[in-house]
């Protein structure tokens, strides 16, 4: 079985993000980057499927500039078999990422594509769904449990939806996007890190994929959100409840 | 001039606030783009539902019927929505950024060759769009450069459509290529609760890692939640620690809420949590760590041991009634 996993390089979710005064983006000096947390969960799920199946090939894919190698090496150290980096400068909008992934799916012919439900920088939550439609595949977004049928012709996936949990059955090949509780990603072991250095990491310039890369969404500016002022400190519960009642008038 | 088609979602033939907000946003966007606002309700046997939403003032409500739409699945719904938009000449398709809207609308965008903006918080007069990125630490202004556009709207950022008009209801059969469907609904396990839904409640009381256990959510926090008629939420840390289920999670990776009153109990205020609640009207923080970042966004901050303060607050709230 071949599993393709998409992984994105993003700023550390715990880092403080500041907007550049000229409105062209965020301040990236000294910013630490990691594998997008949801992508990490997707990698872990692929590895667990591989371990359970007693064999599968896990191929990582990322789209970004050269430094995205770091995140692919992290995934290889976790246990993925090889990686492909689609080289592109700057931010690439979701639909172009989906087109690039569709091209790689065509080339690699995986039976399953796993990815995070959203990346924590752009917060769009669209690439998996777009890719599924481009390929004419089924999708299971926001997955918290994946059960592959024994003959691998379908999967029953539990999804985290508004108001509860939904189970759907999706024919394979399929796209599954990981939600928070699908699993807890492992840490790369030292031998894993050593081995990762020797694993194949192929680079492909975006332009070589032969896809339409013209922009559909133009970013005009990036601004900081409206500031919220810190209010007052209260000393007692009584004071708090009184203020909520008489001043804020919310209870 | 562009006409707008709103996809009004329902769960088991009941609309939530999401559907009304989508219609409200659709009317606003149609007004700004000089077109009409149409609404689509999809399902099987949904004429009554279509009549219900017709009271919220669109031009026409399409009751889109098909056996394959009986239960929600992304592939069948995407086909039906995209085909209807083309047939009716609607260049802008809008839904709520709910779990259903997020799931289906990117597929609609691909089918229509439309540029997409998700989870938007504003639609400007010139057609540009505001959307939060980086967990709400930045707001991007974008323009969609294609003739057709697909938009999901953040439910807290738009007003639900008022009950102020009667739309015509038009029954129509969905056009779906059933041979292309790859997904099947199996079951929905609803979280049973007597409390208001998190994204609709006017008061939300949330707990964090400071609660220390799931039992403490039940024994310490829930009495206050119920005394206030509130919905209960949680931080990602509390969900990660296994104290409460993920559908209570508020933040960048969970739900976005903006109630009249938000009470954060034992929550430090990580960036990703603030992303889900900082547009609340009044924010209260109760935390024993006076340096906790949550205090920087709070209107009222109480530095106290929550295990003492929360039961006291429950008593005080009950006395007010």
XYZ file of C-alpha atoms in Angstrom:
572
model
C 0.000 0.000 0.000
C 1.220 3.463 -0.879
C 0.303 6.411 1.360
C 1.020 10.005 0.425
C 1.194 12.474 3.331
C 1.272 16.231 2.876
C 3.235 18.218 5.453
C 3.713 21.982 5.736
C 6.367 24.131 7.372
C 4.675 26.700 9.640
C 5.670 29.059 12.449
C 5.733 27.445 15.903
C 2.130 27.588 17.183
C 3.381 29.011 20.495
C 5.363 31.832 18.879
C 4.082 35.385 19.095
C 3.122 36.516 15.613
C 3.638 40.185 14.754
C 2.505 41.894 11.579
C 5.057 43.906 9.570
C 4.313 47.638 9.663
C 4.229 47.810 5.845
C 1.353 45.325 5.773
C 3.089 42.830 3.496
C 3.186 39.925 5.915
C 4.377 38.851 9.332
C 7.729 39.454 10.999
C 9.763 36.309 10.342
C 13.079 37.272 12.013
C 14.014 34.753 14.702
C 10.766 32.881 14.157
C 10.985 29.167 14.895
C 9.368 26.808 12.366
C 7.870 23.369 12.882
C 5.841 20.747 11.057
C 2.225 21.965 11.065
C 0.724 20.145 14.109
C -2.152 18.622 12.118
C 0.273 17.403 9.437
C 2.310 15.734 12.165
C -0.814 13.834 13.225
C -1.346 12.804 9.583
C 2.238 11.481 9.379
C 1.729 9.531 12.600
C -1.494 7.979 11.259
C 0.261 6.894 8.064
C 3.012 5.243 10.122
C 0.462 3.442 12.297
C -1.360 2.145 9.213
C 1.973 0.979 7.813
C 2.851 -0.809 11.054
C -0.560 -2.446 11.257
C -0.499 -3.550 7.623
C 2.977 -4.977 8.113
C 4.272 -2.945 5.202
C 3.386 0.121 3.176
C 5.305 2.960 1.632
C 4.846 6.353 3.260
C 5.772 9.246 0.983
C 5.946 12.758 2.407
C 5.265 15.800 0.276
C 5.787 19.436 1.062
C 5.524 22.596 -0.974
C 7.689 25.530 -0.026
C 11.187 26.911 -0.254
C 14.382 24.951 0.314
C 14.225 25.230 4.110
C 11.099 23.040 4.138
C 13.650 20.213 3.902
C 13.936 20.497 7.699
C 10.300 19.535 8.206
C 10.518 16.707 5.676
C 13.595 15.362 7.493
C 11.582 15.453 10.730
C 8.884 13.308 9.075
C 11.513 10.950 7.651
C 13.008 10.644 11.132
C 9.579 9.717 12.479
C 9.589 6.839 10.006
C 8.370 7.945 6.575
C 10.169 6.240 3.679
C 10.955 9.058 1.274
C 10.039 12.666 0.598
C 9.291 15.035 -2.246
C 9.752 18.782 -1.910
C 7.975 20.921 -4.476
C 10.081 24.068 -4.573
C 8.137 27.335 -4.602
C 9.049 30.820 -3.420
C 6.916 32.641 -0.848
C 3.331 31.773 0.037
C 1.442 29.547 -2.379
C -2.342 29.757 -2.305
C -4.332 26.628 -1.396
C -5.743 25.867 -4.850
C -2.247 25.765 -6.354
C -1.060 23.491 -3.541
C -4.026 21.216 -4.298
C -3.156 21.204 -8.012
C 0.461 20.314 -7.248
C -0.667 17.483 -4.965
C -3.094 16.229 -7.636
C -0.176 16.062 -10.069
C 1.922 14.074 -7.581
C -1.003 11.723 -6.918
C -1.181 11.114 -10.650
C 2.546 10.306 -10.706
C 2.731 8.238 -7.513
C -0.701 6.555 -7.573
C -1.173 6.267 -3.785
C -4.205 4.460 -2.383
C -4.567 6.944 0.437
C -3.675 10.614 0.931
C -3.414 11.836 4.511
C -3.048 15.469 5.501
C -3.833 17.886 8.318
C -7.278 19.479 8.410
C -5.738 22.943 8.336
C -2.386 24.647 8.517
C -2.041 26.967 11.448
C -0.611 29.877 9.443
C -3.147 30.454 6.672
C -5.966 28.699 8.598
C -7.866 28.003 5.363
C -8.880 24.363 5.880
C -9.508 23.723 2.165
C -6.633 21.871 0.462
C -7.726 18.282 1.223
C -11.280 18.938 0.074
C -10.107 20.692 -3.110
C -7.731 17.840 -3.891
C -10.513 15.268 -3.400
C -12.768 17.091 -5.858
C -9.956 17.481 -8.412
C -9.311 13.736 -8.274
C -12.988 12.764 -8.105
C -12.247 10.969 -4.809
C -14.186 10.715 -1.583
C -12.957 12.537 1.489
C -13.134 12.210 5.248
C -12.235 15.509 6.856
C -11.686 16.199 10.600
C -10.925 12.536 11.268
C -10.620 11.272 14.834
C -10.599 7.554 14.005
C -9.763 5.656 10.816
C -10.722 2.014 10.277
C -9.521 0.551 6.990
C -11.489 -2.388 5.606
C -9.453 -5.616 5.449
C -9.464 -5.565 1.662
C -8.561 -1.838 1.753
C -11.409 -1.020 -0.619
C -12.986 1.386 1.851
C -12.563 3.021 5.242
C -14.965 3.947 8.007
C -13.901 7.265 9.466
C -15.174 8.993 12.588
C -15.319 12.757 12.059
C -15.391 15.593 14.593
C -18.391 17.680 13.528
C -20.590 20.359 15.106
C -22.692 18.761 17.822
C -21.022 15.375 17.977
C -19.237 12.647 16.043
C -20.161 11.403 12.600
C -19.175 8.094 11.007
C -18.887 7.918 7.244
C -17.743 5.221 4.873
C -15.501 6.356 2.078
C -14.303 4.330 -0.901
C -10.577 4.103 -1.465
C -8.533 5.748 -2.812
C -9.510 8.613 -0.544
C -8.335 11.796 1.154
C -8.402 11.829 4.940
C -7.678 15.019 6.895
C -6.559 14.703 10.499
C -8.176 16.381 13.462
C -6.568 16.834 16.847
C -7.578 13.605 18.503
C -6.716 11.134 15.752
C -3.505 10.162 17.564
C -0.532 11.478 19.489
C 2.455 11.838 17.182
C 5.659 10.075 18.218
C 8.975 11.791 18.689
C 11.725 10.934 16.256
C 14.218 8.530 17.843
C 17.964 9.063 17.574
C 18.400 6.080 15.209
C 15.429 7.449 13.270
C 17.179 10.787 12.890
C 20.381 9.067 11.732
C 18.476 6.969 9.208
C 16.536 9.975 7.911
C 19.749 11.538 6.618
C 20.132 8.743 4.121
C 16.544 8.607 2.950
C 15.609 9.968 -0.466
C 14.455 13.604 -0.556
C 13.658 14.612 -4.097
C 13.251 18.247 -5.103
C 10.938 19.280 -7.929
C 10.512 22.918 -8.974
C 6.814 23.873 -8.998
C 7.179 25.086 -12.591
C 8.215 21.569 -13.691
C 4.859 20.077 -12.644
C 3.135 21.690 -15.601
C 0.169 23.023 -13.627
C -1.600 26.382 -13.765
C 0.050 28.546 -11.093
C -1.712 31.839 -11.780
C -3.118 33.505 -8.665
C -6.843 33.316 -7.952
C -6.664 35.024 -4.592
C -4.737 38.290 -4.309
C -3.596 39.360 -0.852
C -3.903 43.121 -0.646
C -2.587 43.596 2.861
C -2.002 41.961 6.219
C -2.978 43.994 9.285
C -2.859 43.367 13.015
C -6.238 42.549 14.586
C -8.020 45.221 16.656
C -6.349 45.467 20.075
C -8.251 44.476 23.139
C -7.405 46.504 26.224
C -6.861 44.756 29.518
C -9.624 45.761 31.915
C -9.733 45.898 35.665
C -8.640 43.527 38.368
C -11.210 42.662 41.006
C -10.391 41.445 44.489
C -13.338 39.216 45.338
C -16.005 37.074 43.724
C -18.649 39.348 45.218
C -17.147 42.387 43.531
C -16.905 40.497 40.232
C -20.533 39.380 40.232
C -21.685 42.882 41.226
C -19.767 44.480 38.363
C -21.068 41.943 35.855
C -24.577 42.743 37.047
C -24.490 46.519 37.436
C -21.665 47.731 35.156
C -21.376 45.230 32.308
C -25.044 44.258 32.629
C -24.414 40.767 31.330
C -25.940 38.823 34.235
C -23.587 42.694 -10.532
C -23.449 39.213 -9.069
C -26.230 37.052 -7.721
C -25.558 35.132 -4.534
C -26.559 31.563 -3.721
C -26.572 30.686 -0.012
C -26.271 27.055 1.013
C -28.455 26.854 4.158
C -27.384 23.750 6.072
C -29.581 21.760 8.401
C -28.941 18.824 10.695
C -31.761 16.256 10.822
C -34.124 18.780 9.258
C -33.496 21.551 11.757
C -31.670 24.796 11.035
C -29.069 26.028 13.486
C -27.901 29.605 13.804
C -25.356 28.769 11.066
C -28.057 28.708 8.380
C -29.530 32.061 9.417
C -26.095 33.679 9.599
C -25.279 32.370 6.132
C -28.498 33.917 4.790
C -27.719 37.175 6.630
C -24.229 37.265 5.108
C -25.606 36.314 1.687
C -28.066 39.208 1.780
C -25.309 41.605 2.823
C -22.978 40.392 0.058
C -25.751 40.493 -2.572
C -26.537 44.058 -1.483
C -22.910 45.101 -1.916
C -22.506 43.380 -5.264
C -25.815 44.690 -6.636
C -27.392 41.255 -7.124
C -30.134 39.125 -5.644
C -29.785 36.641 -2.804
C -31.072 33.104 -3.398
C -31.083 30.304 -0.825
C -30.706 26.554 -1.353
C -31.983 23.945 1.085
C -30.849 20.437 0.192
C -32.285 17.110 1.246
C -35.136 14.751 0.817
C -38.609 15.904 1.882
C -37.448 19.379 2.845
C -40.226 21.613 1.518
C -41.353 22.539 5.040
C -37.790 23.510 5.891
C -37.588 25.649 2.750
C -40.806 27.423 3.758
C -39.308 28.099 7.175
C -36.194 29.833 5.868
C -38.247 31.673 3.217
C -39.440 33.964 6.030
C -35.928 35.371 6.283
C -36.112 37.509 3.197
C -34.268 36.085 0.202
C -35.490 36.454 -3.381
C -36.188 32.740 -3.889
C -35.575 29.631 -1.784
C -34.798 26.513 -3.798
C -35.957 23.287 -2.172
C -33.435 20.959 -3.765
C -34.621 17.363 -3.520
C -32.755 14.121 -4.158
C -32.585 10.766 -2.410
C -28.765 11.067 -2.375
C -29.108 14.250 -0.286
C -31.093 12.552 2.493
C -28.027 12.573 4.734
C -25.198 15.044 4.327
C -22.176 13.865 2.356
C -19.642 16.214 0.809
C -19.478 14.785 -2.703
C -23.236 14.650 -3.379
C -23.846 18.057 -1.804
C -20.978 19.646 -3.755
C -22.436 18.409 -7.038
C -25.929 19.652 -6.199
C -24.784 23.091 -4.986
C -22.422 23.725 -7.912
C -24.972 22.577 -10.501
C -27.680 24.757 -8.984
C -25.386 27.805 -8.886
C -24.622 27.374 -12.591
C -28.217 26.747 -13.552
C -29.488 29.798 -11.662
C -26.669 32.102 -12.713
C -25.290 32.729 -9.228
C -21.638 33.765 -9.340
C -21.111 33.950 -5.571
C -21.816 30.929 -3.366
C -21.912 31.434 0.401
C -22.222 29.173 3.442
C -21.340 29.267 7.120
C -17.819 28.186 8.086
C -19.363 25.308 10.054
C -18.132 21.732 9.960
C -20.472 21.138 7.005
C -19.598 24.382 5.191
C -15.864 23.803 5.633
C -16.243 20.264 4.340
C -18.264 20.925 1.205
C -17.488 24.417 -0.082
C -13.890 23.818 -1.263
C -15.299 21.073 -3.496
C -17.924 23.499 -4.814
C -15.141 26.002 -5.586
C -13.238 23.442 -7.648
C -16.363 22.383 -9.548
C -17.129 26.022 -10.400
C -13.552 27.086 -11.098
C -14.117 29.701 -8.412
C -11.565 31.356 -6.135
C -12.362 30.741 -2.488
C -12.035 32.609 0.808
C -12.798 30.668 3.977
C -13.951 31.739 7.425
C -14.290 35.398 6.428
C -15.073 38.108 8.978
C -15.941 40.941 6.618
C -17.087 41.712 3.075
C -16.180 45.244 2.049
C -18.135 47.572 -0.263
C -15.470 47.200 -2.964
C -15.800 43.410 -2.893
C -12.568 42.792 -0.987
C -12.711 40.336 1.874
C -11.304 40.269 5.417
C -10.187 36.968 6.894
C -8.207 36.167 10.016
C -4.976 34.184 9.669
C -2.269 33.051 12.115
C -4.868 32.180 14.762
C -6.339 35.654 14.487
C -2.998 37.376 15.053
C -3.250 38.879 11.589
C -6.147 39.916 9.387
C -5.674 39.510 5.646
C -7.533 41.631 3.111
C -7.879 39.597 -0.069
C -9.586 39.883 -3.403
C -10.948 36.905 -5.315
C -9.793 37.316 -8.898
C -12.174 34.968 -10.670
C -15.697 35.752 -11.952
C -17.125 33.064 -9.675
C -16.437 33.147 -5.959
C -16.991 30.788 -3.038
C -17.067 32.118 0.506
C -17.583 30.613 3.968
C -18.438 33.099 6.706
C -17.502 33.054 10.379
C -20.793 32.819 12.267
C -19.747 35.309 14.950
C -18.894 38.020 12.430
C -22.221 38.330 10.599
C -25.785 38.980 11.761
C -28.389 36.233 11.345
C -31.020 37.166 8.732
C -34.058 38.825 10.306
C -37.540 37.407 9.823
C -38.563 40.241 7.554
C -39.715 38.951 4.192
C -41.265 36.118 2.313
C -39.275 34.484 -0.435
C -40.864 32.404 -3.145
C -40.161 28.691 -2.662
C -39.276 26.749 -5.767
C -39.027 22.960 -5.740
C -36.311 21.529 -7.905
C -34.671 18.149 -8.398
C -30.930 18.087 -7.778
C -28.672 17.124 -10.640
C -26.337 14.472 -9.273
C -24.223 11.897 -11.064
C -24.731 9.068 -8.584
C -22.122 6.886 -10.237
C -19.459 9.385 -9.121
C -20.366 9.244 -5.414
C -17.709 7.742 -3.149
C -19.046 8.565 0.312
C -21.769 7.104 2.488
C -23.249 8.372 5.729
C -23.118 5.749 8.492
C -24.141 7.314 11.808
C -24.284 10.533 13.780
C -23.600 10.350 17.490
C -24.942 13.579 18.846
C -23.446 14.966 22.035
C -26.451 15.014 24.325
C -26.765 18.143 26.394
C -29.485 20.254 27.976
C -27.247 23.293 27.613
C -27.365 25.764 24.734
C -25.030 25.016 21.785
C -21.583 26.547 22.324
C -21.637 28.689 19.206
C -25.103 30.094 20.002
C -24.981 30.646 23.767
C -24.995 34.176 25.168
C -22.867 33.045 28.119
C -19.958 30.605 27.830
C -18.016 29.286 30.825
C -14.778 27.561 29.836
C -12.316 25.512 31.819
C -8.651 24.886 31.252
C -5.866 22.748 32.583
C -6.250 24.532 35.914
C -9.314 22.347 36.572
C -6.857 19.429 36.900
C -9.306 16.609 36.015
C -12.475 15.660 34.178
C -14.191 15.086 37.548
C -13.487 18.686 38.489
C -15.171 19.862 35.297
C -18.266 17.958 36.456
C -18.116 18.807 40.135
C -16.671 22.314 40.206
C -17.314 23.981 36.842
C -20.647 22.518 35.719
C -22.683 23.841 38.685
C -21.596 27.380 37.721
C -22.286 26.696 34.036
C -25.827 25.597 34.856
C -26.462 28.346 37.397
C -25.719 30.813 34.598
C -27.688 28.971 31.902
C -24.423 28.937 29.987
C -22.717 26.643 27.516
C -19.531 24.925 28.650
C -16.278 25.227 26.735
C -12.693 24.163 27.260
C -9.181 25.058 26.244
C -7.174 22.803 23.975
C -4.937 21.934 26.922
C -7.945 20.546 28.820
C -8.995 18.542 25.750
C -5.458 17.273 25.159
C -5.292 16.177 28.801
C -8.455 14.116 28.229
C -10.605 16.058 30.736
C -13.408 16.769 28.243
C -14.376 15.876 24.647
C -13.001 17.806 21.692
C -16.337 19.297 20.660
C -16.028 21.613 23.678
C -12.733 22.995 22.443
C -12.580 26.738 21.847
C -9.746 28.150 19.799
C -7.991 28.139 16.461
C -8.282 24.375 16.193
C -11.747 24.176 17.737
C -14.762 26.434 17.774
C -14.898 30.207 17.514
C -17.372 31.846 19.888
C -18.336 35.451 20.592
C -20.921 35.447 23.405
C -22.078 38.411 25.482
C -20.112 37.005 28.410
C -17.133 34.650 28.332
C -15.733 33.322 31.593
C -12.316 31.656 31.382
C -11.579 29.510 34.419
C -8.083 28.126 34.945
C -7.130 28.992 31.370
C -3.744 30.624 30.863
C -4.686 32.169 27.517
C -2.483 30.531 24.881
C -2.570 32.302 21.510
C -4.560 29.500 19.981
C -7.260 29.768 22.676
C -7.551 33.549 22.359
C -8.202 33.047 18.637
C -11.483 31.367 19.525
C -12.930 33.799 22.064
C -11.368 37.238 21.921
C -14.316 38.768 20.072
C -16.588 38.056 23.034
C -18.318 41.188 24.355
C -17.253 40.846 27.984
C -14.414 38.558 29.047
C -13.816 37.428 32.630
C -10.722 35.519 33.720
C -10.309 33.581 36.940
C -6.780 32.303 37.381
C -4.377 31.914 40.272
C -1.403 33.007 38.158
C -1.510 36.788 37.988
C 0.921 36.763 35.051
C -1.390 34.598 32.910
C -1.802 36.137 29.411
C -5.582 35.693 29.620
C -5.677 38.771 31.893
C -4.398 40.933 29.027
C -7.620 40.431 27.082
C -10.008 40.321 30.046
C -12.437 43.056 31.024
C -12.533 41.683 34.563
C -9.738 39.646 36.066
C -9.826 37.809 39.379
C -6.586 36.351 40.709
C -7.833 33.509 42.874
C -7.883 29.779 43.499
C -10.628 28.581 41.170
C -11.616 25.755 43.515
C -12.705 28.405 46.004
C -13.851 31.139 43.624
C -16.043 29.071 41.287
C -18.393 27.629 43.987
C -18.581 31.123 45.528
C -19.513 32.586 42.179
C -22.224 29.985 41.679
C -23.740 30.971 45.059
C -23.530 34.678 44.216
C -25.121 34.207 40.789
C -27.966 32.197 42.276
C -28.598 34.899 44.869
C -29.046 37.470 42.080
C -31.939 35.547 40.556
